[in-house]
mmCIF file of C-alpha atoms in Angstrom:
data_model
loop_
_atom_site.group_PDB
_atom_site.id
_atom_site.type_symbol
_atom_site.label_atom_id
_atom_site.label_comp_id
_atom_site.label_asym_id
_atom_site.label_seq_id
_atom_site.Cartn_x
_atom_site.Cartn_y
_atom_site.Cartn_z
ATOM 1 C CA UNK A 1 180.346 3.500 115.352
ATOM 2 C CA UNK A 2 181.315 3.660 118.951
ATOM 3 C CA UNK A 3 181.022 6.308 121.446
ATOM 4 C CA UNK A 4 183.739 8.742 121.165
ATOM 5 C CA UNK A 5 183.166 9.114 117.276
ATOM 6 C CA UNK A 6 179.692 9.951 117.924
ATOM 7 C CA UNK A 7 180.093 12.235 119.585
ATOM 8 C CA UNK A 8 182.565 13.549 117.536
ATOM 9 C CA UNK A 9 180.380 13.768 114.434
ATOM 10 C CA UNK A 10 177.918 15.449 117.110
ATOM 11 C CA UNK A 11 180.018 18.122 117.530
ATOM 12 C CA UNK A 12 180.969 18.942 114.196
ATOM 13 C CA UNK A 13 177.789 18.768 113.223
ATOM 14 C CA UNK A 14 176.405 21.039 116.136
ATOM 15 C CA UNK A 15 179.391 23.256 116.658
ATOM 16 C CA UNK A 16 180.148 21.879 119.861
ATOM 17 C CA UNK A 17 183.629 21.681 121.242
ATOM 18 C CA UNK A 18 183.270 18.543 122.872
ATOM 19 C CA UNK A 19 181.231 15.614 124.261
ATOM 20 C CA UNK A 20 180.207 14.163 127.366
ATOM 21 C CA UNK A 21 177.914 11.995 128.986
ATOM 22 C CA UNK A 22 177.726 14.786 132.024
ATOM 23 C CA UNK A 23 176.289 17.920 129.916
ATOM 24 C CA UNK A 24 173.630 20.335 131.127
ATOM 25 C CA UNK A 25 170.578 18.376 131.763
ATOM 26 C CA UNK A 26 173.291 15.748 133.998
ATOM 27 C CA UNK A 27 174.021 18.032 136.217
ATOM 28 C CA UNK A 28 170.748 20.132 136.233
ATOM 29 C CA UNK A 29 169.641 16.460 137.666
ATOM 30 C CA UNK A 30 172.526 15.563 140.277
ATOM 31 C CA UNK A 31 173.108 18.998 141.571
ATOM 32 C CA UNK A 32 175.194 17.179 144.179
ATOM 33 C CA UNK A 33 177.823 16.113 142.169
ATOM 34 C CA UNK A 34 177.382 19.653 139.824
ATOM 35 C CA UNK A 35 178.820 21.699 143.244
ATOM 36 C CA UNK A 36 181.553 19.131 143.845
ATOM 37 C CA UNK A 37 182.737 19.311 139.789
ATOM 38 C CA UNK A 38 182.522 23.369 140.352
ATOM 39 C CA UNK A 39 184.963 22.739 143.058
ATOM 40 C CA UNK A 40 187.398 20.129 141.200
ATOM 41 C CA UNK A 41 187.701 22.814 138.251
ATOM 42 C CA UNK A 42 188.264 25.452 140.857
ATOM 43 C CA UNK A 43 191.090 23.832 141.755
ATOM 44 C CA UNK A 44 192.467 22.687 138.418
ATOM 45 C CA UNK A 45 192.168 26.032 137.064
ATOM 46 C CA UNK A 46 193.778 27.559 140.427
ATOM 47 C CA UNK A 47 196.582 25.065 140.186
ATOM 48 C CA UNK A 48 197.406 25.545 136.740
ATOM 49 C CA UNK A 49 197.606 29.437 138.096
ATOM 50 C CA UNK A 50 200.119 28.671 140.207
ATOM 51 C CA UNK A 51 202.219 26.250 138.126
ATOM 52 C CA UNK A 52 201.490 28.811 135.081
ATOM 53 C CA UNK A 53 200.409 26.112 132.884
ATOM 54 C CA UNK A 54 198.983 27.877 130.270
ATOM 55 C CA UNK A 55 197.703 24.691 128.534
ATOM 56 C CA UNK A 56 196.121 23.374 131.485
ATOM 57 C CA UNK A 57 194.550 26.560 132.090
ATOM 58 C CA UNK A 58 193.250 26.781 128.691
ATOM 59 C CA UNK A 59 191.995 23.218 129.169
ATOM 60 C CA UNK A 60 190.177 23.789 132.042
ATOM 61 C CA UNK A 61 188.239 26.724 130.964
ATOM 62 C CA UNK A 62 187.104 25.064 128.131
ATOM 63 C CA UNK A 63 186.276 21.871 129.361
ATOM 64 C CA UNK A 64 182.666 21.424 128.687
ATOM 65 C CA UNK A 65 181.836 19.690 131.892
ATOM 66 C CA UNK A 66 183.351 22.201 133.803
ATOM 67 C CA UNK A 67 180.707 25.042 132.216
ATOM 68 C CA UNK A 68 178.043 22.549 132.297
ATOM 69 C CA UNK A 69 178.091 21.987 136.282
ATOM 70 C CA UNK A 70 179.135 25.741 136.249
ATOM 71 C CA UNK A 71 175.820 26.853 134.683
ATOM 72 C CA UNK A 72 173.934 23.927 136.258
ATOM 73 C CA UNK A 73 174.802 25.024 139.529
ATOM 74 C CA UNK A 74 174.852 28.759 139.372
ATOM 75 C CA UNK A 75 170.866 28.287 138.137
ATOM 76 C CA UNK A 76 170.236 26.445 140.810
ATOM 77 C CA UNK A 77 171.745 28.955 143.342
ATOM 78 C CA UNK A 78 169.455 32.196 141.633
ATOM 79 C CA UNK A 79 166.385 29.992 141.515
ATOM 80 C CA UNK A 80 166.768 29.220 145.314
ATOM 81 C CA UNK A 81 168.478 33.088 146.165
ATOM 82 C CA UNK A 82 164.881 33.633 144.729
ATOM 83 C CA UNK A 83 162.881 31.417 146.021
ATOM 84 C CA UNK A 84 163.862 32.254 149.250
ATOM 85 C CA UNK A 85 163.729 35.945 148.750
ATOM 86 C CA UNK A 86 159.940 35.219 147.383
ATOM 87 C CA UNK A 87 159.043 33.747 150.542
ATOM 88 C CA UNK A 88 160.982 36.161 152.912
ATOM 89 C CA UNK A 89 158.813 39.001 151.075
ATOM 90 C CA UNK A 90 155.544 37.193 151.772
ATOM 91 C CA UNK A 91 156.620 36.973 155.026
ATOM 92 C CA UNK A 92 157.049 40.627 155.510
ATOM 93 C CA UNK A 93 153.881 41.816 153.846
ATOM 94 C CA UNK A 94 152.114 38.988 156.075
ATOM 95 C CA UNK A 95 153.568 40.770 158.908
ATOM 96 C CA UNK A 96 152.769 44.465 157.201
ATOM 97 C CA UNK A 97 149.523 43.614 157.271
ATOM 98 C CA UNK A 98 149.290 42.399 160.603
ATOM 99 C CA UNK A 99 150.849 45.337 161.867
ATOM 100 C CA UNK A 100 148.690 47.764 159.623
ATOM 101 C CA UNK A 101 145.379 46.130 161.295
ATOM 102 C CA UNK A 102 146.435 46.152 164.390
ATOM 103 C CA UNK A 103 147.353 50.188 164.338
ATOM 104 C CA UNK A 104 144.101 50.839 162.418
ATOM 105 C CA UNK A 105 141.753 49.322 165.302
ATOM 106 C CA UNK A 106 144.169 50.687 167.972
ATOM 107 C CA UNK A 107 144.263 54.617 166.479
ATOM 108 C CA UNK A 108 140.339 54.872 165.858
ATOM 109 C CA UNK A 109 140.029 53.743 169.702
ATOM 110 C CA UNK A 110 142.393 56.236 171.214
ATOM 111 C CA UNK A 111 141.857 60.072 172.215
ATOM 112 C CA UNK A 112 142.164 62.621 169.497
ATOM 113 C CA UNK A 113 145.040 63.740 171.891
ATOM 114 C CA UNK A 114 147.127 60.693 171.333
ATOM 115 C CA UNK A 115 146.245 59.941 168.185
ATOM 116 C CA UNK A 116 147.280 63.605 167.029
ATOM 117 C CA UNK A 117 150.617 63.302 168.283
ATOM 118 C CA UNK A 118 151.601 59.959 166.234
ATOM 119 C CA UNK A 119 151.584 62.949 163.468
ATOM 120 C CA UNK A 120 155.108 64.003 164.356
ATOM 121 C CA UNK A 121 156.504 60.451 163.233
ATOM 122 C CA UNK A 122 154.882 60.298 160.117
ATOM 123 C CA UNK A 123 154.848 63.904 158.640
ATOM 124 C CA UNK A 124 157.494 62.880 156.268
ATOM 125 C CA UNK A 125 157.082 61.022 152.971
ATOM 126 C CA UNK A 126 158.754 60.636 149.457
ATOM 127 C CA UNK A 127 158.222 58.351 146.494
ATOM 128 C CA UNK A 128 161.641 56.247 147.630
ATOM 129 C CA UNK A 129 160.070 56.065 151.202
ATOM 130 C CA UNK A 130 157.524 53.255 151.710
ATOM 131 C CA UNK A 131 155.445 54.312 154.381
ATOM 132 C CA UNK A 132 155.808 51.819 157.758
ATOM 133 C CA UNK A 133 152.590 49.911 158.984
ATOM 134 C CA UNK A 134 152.163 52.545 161.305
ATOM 135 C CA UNK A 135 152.078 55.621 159.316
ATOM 136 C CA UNK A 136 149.837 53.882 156.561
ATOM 137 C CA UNK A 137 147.655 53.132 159.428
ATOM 138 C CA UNK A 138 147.605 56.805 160.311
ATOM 139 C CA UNK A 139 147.086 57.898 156.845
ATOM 140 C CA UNK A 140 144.201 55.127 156.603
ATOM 141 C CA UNK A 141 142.764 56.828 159.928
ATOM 142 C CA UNK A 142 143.186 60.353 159.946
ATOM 143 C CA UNK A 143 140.603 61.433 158.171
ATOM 144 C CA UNK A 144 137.525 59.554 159.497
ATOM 145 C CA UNK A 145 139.399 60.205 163.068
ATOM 146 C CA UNK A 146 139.454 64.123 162.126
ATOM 147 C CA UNK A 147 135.630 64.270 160.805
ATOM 148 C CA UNK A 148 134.476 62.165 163.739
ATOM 149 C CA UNK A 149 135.860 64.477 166.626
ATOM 150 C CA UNK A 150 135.004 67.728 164.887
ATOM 151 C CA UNK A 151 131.647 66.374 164.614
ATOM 152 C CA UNK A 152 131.244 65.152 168.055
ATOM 153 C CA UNK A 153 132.805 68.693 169.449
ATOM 154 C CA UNK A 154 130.194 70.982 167.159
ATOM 155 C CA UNK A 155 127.131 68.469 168.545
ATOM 156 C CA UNK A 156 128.283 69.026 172.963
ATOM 157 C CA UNK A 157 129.621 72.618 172.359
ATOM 158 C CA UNK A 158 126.801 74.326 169.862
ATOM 159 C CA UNK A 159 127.196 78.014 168.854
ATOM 160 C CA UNK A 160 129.679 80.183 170.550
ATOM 161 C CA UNK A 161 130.490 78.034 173.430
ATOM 162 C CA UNK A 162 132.572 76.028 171.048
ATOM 163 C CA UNK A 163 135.046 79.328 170.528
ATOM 164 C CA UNK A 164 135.375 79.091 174.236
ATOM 165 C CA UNK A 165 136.190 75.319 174.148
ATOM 166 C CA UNK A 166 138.881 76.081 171.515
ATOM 167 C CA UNK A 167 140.592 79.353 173.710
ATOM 168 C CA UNK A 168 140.694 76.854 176.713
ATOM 169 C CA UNK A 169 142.470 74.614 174.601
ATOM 170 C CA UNK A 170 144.617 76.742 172.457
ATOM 171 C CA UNK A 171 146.161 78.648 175.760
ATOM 172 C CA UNK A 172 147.378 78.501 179.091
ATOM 173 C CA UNK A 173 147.423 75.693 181.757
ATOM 174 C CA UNK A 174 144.926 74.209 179.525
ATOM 175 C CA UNK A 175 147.165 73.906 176.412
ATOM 176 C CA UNK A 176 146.529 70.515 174.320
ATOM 177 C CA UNK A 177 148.365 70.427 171.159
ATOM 178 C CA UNK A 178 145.855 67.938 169.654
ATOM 179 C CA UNK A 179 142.497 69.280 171.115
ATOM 180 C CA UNK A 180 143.797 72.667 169.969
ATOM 181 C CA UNK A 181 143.972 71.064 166.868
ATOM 182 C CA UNK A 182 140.779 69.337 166.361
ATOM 183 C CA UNK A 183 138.790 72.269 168.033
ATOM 184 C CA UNK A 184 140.090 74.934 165.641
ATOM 185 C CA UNK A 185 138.884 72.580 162.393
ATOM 186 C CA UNK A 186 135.516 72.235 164.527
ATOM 187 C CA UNK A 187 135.520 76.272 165.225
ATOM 188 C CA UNK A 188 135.909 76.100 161.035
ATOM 189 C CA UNK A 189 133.585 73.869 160.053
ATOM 190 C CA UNK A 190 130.788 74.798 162.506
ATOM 191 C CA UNK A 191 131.211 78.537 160.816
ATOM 192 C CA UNK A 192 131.124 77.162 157.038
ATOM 193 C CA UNK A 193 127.403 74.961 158.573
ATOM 194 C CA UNK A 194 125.977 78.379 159.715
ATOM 195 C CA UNK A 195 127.088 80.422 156.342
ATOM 196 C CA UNK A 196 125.590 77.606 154.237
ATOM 197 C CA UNK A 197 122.310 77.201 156.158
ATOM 198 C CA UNK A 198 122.086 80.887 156.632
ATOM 199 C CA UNK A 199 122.240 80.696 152.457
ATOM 200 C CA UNK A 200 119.985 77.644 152.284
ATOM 201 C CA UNK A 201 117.077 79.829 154.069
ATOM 202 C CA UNK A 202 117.039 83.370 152.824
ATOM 203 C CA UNK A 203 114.321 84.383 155.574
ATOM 204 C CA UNK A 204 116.481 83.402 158.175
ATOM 205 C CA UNK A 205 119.133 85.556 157.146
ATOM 206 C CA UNK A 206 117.543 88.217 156.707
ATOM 207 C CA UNK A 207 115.688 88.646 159.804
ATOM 208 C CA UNK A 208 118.966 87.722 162.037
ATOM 209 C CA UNK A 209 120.967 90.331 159.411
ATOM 210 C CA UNK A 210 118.398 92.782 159.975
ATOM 211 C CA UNK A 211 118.157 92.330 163.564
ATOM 212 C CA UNK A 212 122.317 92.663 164.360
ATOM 213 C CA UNK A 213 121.240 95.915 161.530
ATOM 214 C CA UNK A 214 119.165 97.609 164.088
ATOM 215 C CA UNK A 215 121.209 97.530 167.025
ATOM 216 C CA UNK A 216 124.335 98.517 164.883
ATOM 217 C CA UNK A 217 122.548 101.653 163.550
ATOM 218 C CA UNK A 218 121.120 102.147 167.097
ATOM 219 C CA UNK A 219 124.599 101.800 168.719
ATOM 220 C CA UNK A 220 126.163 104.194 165.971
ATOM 221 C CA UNK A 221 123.336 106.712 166.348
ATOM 222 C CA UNK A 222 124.262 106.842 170.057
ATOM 223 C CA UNK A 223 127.599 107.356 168.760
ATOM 224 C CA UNK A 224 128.822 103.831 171.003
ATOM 225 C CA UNK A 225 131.022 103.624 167.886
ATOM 226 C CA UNK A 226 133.165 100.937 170.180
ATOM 227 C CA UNK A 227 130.074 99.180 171.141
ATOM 228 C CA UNK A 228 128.707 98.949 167.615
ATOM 229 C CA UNK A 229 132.026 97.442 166.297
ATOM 230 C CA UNK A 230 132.110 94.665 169.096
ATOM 231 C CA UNK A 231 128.041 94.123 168.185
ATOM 232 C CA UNK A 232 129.004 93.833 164.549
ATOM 233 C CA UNK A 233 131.971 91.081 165.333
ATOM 234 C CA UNK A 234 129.680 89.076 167.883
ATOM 235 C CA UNK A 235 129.183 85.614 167.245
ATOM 236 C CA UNK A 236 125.563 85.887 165.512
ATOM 237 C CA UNK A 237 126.229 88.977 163.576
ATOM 238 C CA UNK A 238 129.528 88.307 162.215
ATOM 239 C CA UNK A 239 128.497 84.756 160.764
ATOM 240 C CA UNK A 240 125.340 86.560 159.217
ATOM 241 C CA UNK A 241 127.223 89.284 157.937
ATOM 242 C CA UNK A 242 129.674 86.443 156.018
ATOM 243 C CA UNK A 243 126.645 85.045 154.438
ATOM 244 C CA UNK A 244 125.387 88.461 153.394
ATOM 245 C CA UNK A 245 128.718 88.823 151.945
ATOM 246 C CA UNK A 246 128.209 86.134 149.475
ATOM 247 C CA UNK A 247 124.682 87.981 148.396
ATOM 248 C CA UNK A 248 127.084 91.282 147.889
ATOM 249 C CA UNK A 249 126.216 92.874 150.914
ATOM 250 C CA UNK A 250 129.066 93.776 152.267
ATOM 251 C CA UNK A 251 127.743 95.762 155.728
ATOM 252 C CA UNK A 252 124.916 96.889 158.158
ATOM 253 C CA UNK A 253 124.857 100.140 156.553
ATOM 254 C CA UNK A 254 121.341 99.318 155.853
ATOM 255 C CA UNK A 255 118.790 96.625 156.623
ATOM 256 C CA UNK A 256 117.992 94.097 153.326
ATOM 257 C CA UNK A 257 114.400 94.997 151.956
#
């Protein structure tokens, strides 16, 4: 049996509308010659177009090595459109990353000042929005950077001296947007440390509670009504009186037995 009727009985037997030395596998091997076939039946097929050959047309549509270096070729173009976007996307998180290290050692070196005003760049953020090396940076920072400095302002400015490091910095020629900031969390979290060791150490309450007691009565017997409210909001007695609160005493009306 030669050739041609082999293949013929191939392709009844199979389905197939034709055969060909040059099939799939051919071309997937000599992707060469599958672009320059893709570009011969472009130009049948665009010729029969213009002569409106209808049979030609139909022809070359259906010719089997035409769809074979069609498909082999059009594989090979995704595989490498993906290859290369593979390796442009390693690229870019290789960069990311670079980027993201280098902003995490240069924001836990800088002043709470500059540091606090990278904020305004990265305030915004939705579940479309992938967060730039930068801002994930920031995010990775903030809150060690945060705890650090309110720490480090409650340990050099104890006690009420820290409310006067926050005014300075909350108003006038000594405005700072970030020290204003990180002094008003310290201001908060100094407060919240005397409340809870005021309630760690029940004697210690009471004697300061009963001490800023005396002088209130005192004051109120005197009838220095104006002096016994600014003795009741002082620094000492108003941080006492919060921890009282949370034992339901709720004033200096009397002292606790």
């Amino acid at each position: 049996m030669n050739l041609k009727a082999l293949c013929a009985s191939f392709a009844l037997l199979l389905g197939l509308s034709a055969c060909s030395e040059r099939d799939l596998l051919y071309y997937q091997s000599n992707l060469d010659e599958a672009k320059v076939k893709v570009e011969e039946c472009k130009e049948t097929i665009l010729d029969s177009i213009s002569s409106k050959d209808k049979e030609s047309l139909k022809s070359a549509f259906e010719d089997p090595e035409c769809k074979a270096a069609a498909t082999a070729y059009d594989d090979y173009r995704k595989q490498r459109a993906k290859a290369e976007r593979e390796k442009r996307e390693e690229e870019e998180r290789l960069v990311y990353e670079r980027d993201f290290s280098k902003y995490v050692s240069e924001f836990k070196a800088m002043s709470f000042s500059d540091f606090y005003m990278i904020a305004k760049g990265c305030n915004t953020f939705s579940e479309n929005y992938k967060r730039s090396a930068k801002c994930k940076a920031f995010d990775e920072v903030e809150e060690s950077k945060v705890e650090e400095n309110v720490n480090a302002l409650i340990e050099k400015y104890p006690g009420e001296s820290l409310i006067e490091f926050r005014k300075g910095k909350c108003k006038g020629t000594g405005y700072d947007k970030g020290e204003c900031f990180i002094s008003r969390e310290a201001v908060t979290q100094q407060r919240n440390n005397m409340v809870q060791n005021y309630l760690d150490n029940r004697e210690a309450l009471k004697s300061t509670f009963n001490a800023c007691q005396k002088e209130y009565s005192r004051l109120r017997k005197s009838k220095k009504f104006a002096e016994a409210n600014r003795h009741e909001e002082s620094f000492e007695c108003d941080i006492v009186l919060e921890a009282a609160k949370q034992l339901k005493v709720f004033s200096f009306s009397k002292p606790i037995e």
